[in-house]
PDB file of C-alpha atoms in Angstrom:
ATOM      1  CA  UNK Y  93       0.874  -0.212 -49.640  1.00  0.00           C
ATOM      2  CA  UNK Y  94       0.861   1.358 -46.279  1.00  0.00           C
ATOM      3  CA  UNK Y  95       1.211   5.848 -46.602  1.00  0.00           C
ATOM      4  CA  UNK Y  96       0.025   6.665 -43.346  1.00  0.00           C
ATOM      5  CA  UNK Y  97       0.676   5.409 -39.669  1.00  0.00           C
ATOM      6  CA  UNK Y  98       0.504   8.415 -37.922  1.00  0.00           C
ATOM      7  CA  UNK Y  99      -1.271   8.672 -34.393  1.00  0.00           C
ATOM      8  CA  UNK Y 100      -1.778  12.493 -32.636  1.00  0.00           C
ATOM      9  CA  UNK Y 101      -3.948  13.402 -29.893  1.00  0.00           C
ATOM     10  CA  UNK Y 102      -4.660  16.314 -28.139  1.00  0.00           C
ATOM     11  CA  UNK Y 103      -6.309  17.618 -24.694  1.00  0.00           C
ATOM     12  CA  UNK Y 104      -7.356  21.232 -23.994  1.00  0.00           C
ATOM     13  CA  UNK Y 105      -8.574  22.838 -21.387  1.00  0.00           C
ATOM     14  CA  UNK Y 106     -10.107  26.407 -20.648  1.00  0.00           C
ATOM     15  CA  UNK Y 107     -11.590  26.636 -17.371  1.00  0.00           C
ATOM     16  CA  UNK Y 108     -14.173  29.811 -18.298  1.00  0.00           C
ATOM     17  CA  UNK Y 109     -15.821  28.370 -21.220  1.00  0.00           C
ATOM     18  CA  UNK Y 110     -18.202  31.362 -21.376  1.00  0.00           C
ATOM     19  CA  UNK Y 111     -15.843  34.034 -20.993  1.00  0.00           C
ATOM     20  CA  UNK Y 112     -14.129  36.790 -23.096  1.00  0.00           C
ATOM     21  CA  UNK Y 113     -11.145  35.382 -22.219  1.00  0.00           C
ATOM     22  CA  UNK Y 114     -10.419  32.849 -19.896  1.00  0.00           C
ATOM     23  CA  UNK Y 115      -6.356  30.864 -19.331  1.00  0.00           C
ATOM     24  CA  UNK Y 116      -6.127  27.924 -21.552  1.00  0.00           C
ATOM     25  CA  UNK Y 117      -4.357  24.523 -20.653  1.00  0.00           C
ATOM     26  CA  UNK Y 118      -3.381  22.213 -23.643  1.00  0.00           C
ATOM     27  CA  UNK Y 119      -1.186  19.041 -23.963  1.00  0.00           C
ATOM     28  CA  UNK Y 120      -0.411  16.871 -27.530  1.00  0.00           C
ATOM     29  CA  UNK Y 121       1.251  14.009 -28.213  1.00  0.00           C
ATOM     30  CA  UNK Y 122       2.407  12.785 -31.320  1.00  0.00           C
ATOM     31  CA  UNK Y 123       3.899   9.670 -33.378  1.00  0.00           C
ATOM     32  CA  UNK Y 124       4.784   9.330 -37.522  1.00  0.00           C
ATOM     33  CA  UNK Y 125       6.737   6.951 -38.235  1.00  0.00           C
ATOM     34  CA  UNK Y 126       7.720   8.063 -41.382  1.00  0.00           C
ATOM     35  CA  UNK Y 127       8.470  11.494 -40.421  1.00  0.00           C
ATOM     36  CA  UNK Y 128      10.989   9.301 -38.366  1.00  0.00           C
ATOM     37  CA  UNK Y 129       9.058  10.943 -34.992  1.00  0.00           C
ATOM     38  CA  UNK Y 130       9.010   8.607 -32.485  1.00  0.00           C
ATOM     39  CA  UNK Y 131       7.111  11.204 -29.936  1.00  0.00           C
ATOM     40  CA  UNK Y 132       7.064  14.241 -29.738  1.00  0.00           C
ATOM     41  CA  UNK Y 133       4.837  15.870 -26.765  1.00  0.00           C
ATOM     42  CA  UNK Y 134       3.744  19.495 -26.498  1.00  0.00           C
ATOM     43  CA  UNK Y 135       2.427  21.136 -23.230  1.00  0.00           C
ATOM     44  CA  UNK Y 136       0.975  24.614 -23.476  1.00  0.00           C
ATOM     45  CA  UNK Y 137      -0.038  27.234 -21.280  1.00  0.00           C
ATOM     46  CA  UNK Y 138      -2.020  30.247 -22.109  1.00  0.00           C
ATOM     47  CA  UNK Y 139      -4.896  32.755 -22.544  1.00  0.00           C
ATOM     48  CA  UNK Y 140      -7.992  31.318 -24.837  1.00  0.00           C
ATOM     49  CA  UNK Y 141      -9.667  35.475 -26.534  1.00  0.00           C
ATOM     50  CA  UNK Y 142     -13.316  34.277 -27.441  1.00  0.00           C
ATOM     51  CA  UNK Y 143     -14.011  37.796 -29.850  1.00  0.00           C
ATOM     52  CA  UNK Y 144     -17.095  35.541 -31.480  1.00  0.00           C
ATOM     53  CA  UNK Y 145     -19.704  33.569 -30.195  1.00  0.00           C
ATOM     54  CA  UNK Y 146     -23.400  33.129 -31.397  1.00  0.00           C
ATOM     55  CA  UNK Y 147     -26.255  33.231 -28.450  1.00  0.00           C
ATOM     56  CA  UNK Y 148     -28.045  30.208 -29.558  1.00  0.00           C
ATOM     57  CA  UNK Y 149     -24.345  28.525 -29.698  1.00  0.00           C
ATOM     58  CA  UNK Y 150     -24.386  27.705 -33.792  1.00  0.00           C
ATOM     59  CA  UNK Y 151     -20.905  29.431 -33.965  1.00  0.00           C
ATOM     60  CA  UNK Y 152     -17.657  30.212 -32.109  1.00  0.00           C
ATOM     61  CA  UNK Y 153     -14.394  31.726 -32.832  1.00  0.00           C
ATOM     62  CA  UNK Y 154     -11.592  31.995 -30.136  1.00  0.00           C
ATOM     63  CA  UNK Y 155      -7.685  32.621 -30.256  1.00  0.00           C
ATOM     64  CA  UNK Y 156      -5.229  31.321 -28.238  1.00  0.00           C
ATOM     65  CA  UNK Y 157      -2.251  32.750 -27.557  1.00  0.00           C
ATOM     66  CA  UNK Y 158       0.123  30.042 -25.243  1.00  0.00           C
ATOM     67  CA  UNK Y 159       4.053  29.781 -24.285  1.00  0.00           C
ATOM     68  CA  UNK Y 160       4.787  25.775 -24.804  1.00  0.00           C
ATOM     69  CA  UNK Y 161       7.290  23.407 -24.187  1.00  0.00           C
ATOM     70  CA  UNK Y 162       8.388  20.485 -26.928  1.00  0.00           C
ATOM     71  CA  UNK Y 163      10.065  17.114 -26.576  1.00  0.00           C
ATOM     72  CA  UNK Y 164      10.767  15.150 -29.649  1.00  0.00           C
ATOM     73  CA  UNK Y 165      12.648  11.660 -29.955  1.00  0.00           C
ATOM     74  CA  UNK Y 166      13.427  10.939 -33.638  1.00  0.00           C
ATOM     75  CA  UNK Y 167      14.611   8.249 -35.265  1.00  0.00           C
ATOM     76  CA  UNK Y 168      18.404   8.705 -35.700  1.00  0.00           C
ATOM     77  CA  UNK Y 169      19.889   6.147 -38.348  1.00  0.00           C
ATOM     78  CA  UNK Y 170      23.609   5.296 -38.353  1.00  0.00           C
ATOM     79  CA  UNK Y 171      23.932   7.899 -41.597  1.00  0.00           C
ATOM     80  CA  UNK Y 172      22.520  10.677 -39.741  1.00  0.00           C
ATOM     81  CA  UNK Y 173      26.097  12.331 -38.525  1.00  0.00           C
ATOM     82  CA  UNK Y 174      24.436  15.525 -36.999  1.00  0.00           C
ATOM     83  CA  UNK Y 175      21.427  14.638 -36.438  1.00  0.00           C
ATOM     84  CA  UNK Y 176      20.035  14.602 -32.416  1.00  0.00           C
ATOM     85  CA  UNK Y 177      17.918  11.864 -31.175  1.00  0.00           C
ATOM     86  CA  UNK Y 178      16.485  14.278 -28.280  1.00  0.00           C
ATOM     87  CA  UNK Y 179      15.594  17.708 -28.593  1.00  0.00           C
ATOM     88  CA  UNK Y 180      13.736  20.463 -26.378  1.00  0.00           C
ATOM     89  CA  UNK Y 181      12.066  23.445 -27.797  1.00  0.00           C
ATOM     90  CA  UNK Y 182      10.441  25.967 -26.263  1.00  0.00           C
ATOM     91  CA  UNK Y 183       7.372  27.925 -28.532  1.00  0.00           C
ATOM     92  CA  UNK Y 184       5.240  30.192 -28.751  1.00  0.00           C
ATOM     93  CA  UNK Y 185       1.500  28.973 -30.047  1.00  0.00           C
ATOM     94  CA  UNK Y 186      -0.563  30.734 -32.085  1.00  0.00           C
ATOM     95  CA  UNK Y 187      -3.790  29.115 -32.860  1.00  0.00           C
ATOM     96  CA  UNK Y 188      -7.276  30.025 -34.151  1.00  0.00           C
ATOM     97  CA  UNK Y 189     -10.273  27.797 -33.740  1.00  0.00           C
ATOM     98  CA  UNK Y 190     -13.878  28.283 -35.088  1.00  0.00           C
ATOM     99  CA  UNK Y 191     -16.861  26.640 -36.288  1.00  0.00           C
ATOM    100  CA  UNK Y 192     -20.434  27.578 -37.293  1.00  0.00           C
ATOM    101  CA  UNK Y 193     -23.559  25.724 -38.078  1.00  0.00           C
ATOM    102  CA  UNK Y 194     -24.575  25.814 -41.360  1.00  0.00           C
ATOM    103  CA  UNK Y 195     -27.645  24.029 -41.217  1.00  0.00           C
ATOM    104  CA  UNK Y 196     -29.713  22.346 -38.860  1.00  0.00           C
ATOM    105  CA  UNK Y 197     -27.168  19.265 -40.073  1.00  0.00           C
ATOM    106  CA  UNK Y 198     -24.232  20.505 -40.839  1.00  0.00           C
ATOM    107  CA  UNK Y 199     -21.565  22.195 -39.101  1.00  0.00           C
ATOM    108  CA  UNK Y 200     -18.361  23.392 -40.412  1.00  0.00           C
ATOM    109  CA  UNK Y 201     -14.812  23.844 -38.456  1.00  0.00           C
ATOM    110  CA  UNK Y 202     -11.275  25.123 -39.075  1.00  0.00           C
ATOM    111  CA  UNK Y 203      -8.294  25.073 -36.780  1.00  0.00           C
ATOM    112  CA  UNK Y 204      -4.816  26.509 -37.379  1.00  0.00           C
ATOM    113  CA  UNK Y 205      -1.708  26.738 -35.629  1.00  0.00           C
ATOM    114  CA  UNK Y 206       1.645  27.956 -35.875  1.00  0.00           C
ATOM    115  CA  UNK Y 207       4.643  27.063 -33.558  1.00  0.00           C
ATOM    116  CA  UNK Y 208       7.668  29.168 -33.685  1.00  0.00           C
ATOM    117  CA  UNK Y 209      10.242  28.841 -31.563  1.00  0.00           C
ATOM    118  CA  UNK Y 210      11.179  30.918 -29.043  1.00  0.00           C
ATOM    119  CA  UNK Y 211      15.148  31.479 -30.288  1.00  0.00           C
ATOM    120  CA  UNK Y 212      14.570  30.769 -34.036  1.00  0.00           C
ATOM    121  CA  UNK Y 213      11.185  31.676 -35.398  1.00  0.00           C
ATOM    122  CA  UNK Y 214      12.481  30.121 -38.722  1.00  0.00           C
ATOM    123  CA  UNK Y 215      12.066  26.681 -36.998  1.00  0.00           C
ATOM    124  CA  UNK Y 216       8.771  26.236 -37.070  1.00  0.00           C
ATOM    125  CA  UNK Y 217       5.481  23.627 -36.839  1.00  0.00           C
ATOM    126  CA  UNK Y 218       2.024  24.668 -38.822  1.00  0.00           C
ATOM    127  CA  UNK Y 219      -1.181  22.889 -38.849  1.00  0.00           C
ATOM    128  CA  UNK Y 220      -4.424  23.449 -40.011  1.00  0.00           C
ATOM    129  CA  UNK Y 221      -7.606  21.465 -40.243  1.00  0.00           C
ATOM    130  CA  UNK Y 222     -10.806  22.407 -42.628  1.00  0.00           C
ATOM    131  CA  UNK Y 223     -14.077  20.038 -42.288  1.00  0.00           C
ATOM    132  CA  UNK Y 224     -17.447  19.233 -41.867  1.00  0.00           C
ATOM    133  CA  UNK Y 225     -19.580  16.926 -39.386  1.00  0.00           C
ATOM    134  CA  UNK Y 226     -23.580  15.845 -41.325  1.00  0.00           C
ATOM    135  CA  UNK Y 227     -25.742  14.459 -39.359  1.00  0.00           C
ATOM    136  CA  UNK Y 228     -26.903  11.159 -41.032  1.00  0.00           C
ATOM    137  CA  UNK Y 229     -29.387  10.659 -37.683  1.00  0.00           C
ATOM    138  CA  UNK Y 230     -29.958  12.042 -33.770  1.00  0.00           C
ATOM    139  CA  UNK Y 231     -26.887   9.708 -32.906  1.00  0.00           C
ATOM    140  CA  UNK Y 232     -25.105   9.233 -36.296  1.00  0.00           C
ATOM    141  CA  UNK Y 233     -23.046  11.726 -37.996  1.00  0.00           C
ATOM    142  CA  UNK Y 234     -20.154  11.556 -41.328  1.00  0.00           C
ATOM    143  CA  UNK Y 235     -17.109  13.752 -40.310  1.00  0.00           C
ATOM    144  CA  UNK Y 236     -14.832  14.891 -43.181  1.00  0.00           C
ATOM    145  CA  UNK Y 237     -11.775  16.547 -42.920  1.00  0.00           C
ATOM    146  CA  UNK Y 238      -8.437  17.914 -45.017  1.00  0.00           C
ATOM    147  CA  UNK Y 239      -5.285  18.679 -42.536  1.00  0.00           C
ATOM    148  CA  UNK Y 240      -2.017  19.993 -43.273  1.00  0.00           C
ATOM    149  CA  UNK Y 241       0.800  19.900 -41.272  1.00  0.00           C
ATOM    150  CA  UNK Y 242       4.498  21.669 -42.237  1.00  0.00           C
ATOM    151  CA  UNK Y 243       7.752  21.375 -40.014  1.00  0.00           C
ATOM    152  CA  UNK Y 244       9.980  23.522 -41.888  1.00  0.00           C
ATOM    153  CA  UNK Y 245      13.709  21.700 -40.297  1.00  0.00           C
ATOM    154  CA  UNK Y 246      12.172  18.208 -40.622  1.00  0.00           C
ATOM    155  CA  UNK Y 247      14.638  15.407 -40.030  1.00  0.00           C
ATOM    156  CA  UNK Y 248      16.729  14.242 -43.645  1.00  0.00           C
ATOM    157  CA  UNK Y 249      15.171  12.584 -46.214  1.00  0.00           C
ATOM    158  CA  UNK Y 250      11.413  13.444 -44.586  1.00  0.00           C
ATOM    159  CA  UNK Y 251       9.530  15.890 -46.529  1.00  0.00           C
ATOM    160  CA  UNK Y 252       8.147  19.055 -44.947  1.00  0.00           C
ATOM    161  CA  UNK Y 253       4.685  19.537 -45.751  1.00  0.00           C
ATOM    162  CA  UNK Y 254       2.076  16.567 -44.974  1.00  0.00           C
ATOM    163  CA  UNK Y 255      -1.523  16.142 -46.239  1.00  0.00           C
ATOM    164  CA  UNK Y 256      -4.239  14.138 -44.698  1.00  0.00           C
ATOM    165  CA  UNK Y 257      -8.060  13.484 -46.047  1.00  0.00           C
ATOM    166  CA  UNK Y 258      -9.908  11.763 -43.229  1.00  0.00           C
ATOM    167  CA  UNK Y 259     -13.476  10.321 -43.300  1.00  0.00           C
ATOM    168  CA  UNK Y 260     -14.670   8.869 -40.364  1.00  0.00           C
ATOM    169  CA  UNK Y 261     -18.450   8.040 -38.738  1.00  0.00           C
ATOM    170  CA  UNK Y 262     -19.268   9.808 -35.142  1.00  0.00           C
ATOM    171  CA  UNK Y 263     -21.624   7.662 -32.972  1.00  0.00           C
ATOM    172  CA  UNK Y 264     -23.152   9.976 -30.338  1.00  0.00           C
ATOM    173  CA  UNK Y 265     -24.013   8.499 -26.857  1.00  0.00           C
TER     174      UNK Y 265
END
């Protein structure tokens, strides 16, 4: 039985890496078929605030504070009477990202976001991530990781809140 086919990927990019604060540059796309998303893509533009960062580099935490703009092309099915096929949103991005070393092999992270929109801050997307990469070798690590994501106004019959456990083995080149 098949419960996930879900593909998401994300680019970011801060210019300043070292800095306070620095602008912050960030595009996602996004496909779930059985959240009936054909795509949605995000682009975001924005200040990365860096309040914590360790001088040997074992930890980091940095806000980001962005103004973004959404497409999304759902699935629309012949019972759907008011349901749109296209929409644009525009939000506002609120996201937190930090991680800190633990050990000399393992390092924890967490990233959360929430996505109002601009005109309804009811209609919103939320996602966070919680895990851990363990070095196994030099080159070999085990990554696990629990995300949740929530659109409160998802599309009919699609529930709002989705969990993912992932496990997954990082190769280092």
């Amino acid at each position: 039985e098949v419960v996930a086919r879900n593909y998401f990927g994300n680019l970011n990019f801060s210019p300043y890496k070292q800095s306070r604060i620095s602008p912050s540059f960030s595009v996602k796309a996004e496909r779930d078929p059985f959240k009936r998303l054909d795509v949605r893509f995000v682009g975001s533009a924005g200040a990365k605030i860096t309040p914590y960062r360790t001088e040997k580099g074992n930890g980091e935490m940095s806000l980001f504070l962005m103004t973004s703009y959404e497409f999304q092309n759902l699935q629309v099915t012949p019972e759907d009477e008011e349901a749109e096929e296209f929409s644009h949103v525009p939000r506002w991005t609120m996201e937190m990202r930090g991680t800190q070393k633990l050990n000399s092999s393992v390092t924890a992270h967490v990233q959360s976001s929430y996505e109002p929109s601009w005109g309804e801050l009811a209609n919103y997307l939320l996602r966070s991530q919680t895990g851990m990469k363990v070095l196994l070798t030099e080159r070999l690590a085990l990554s696990l990781e629990y995300q949740f994501n929530r659109t409160n106004q998802p599309p009919e019959g699609v529930a709002p809140d989705d969990r993912l456990f992932k496990t997954g083995v990082i190769i280092d080149f």
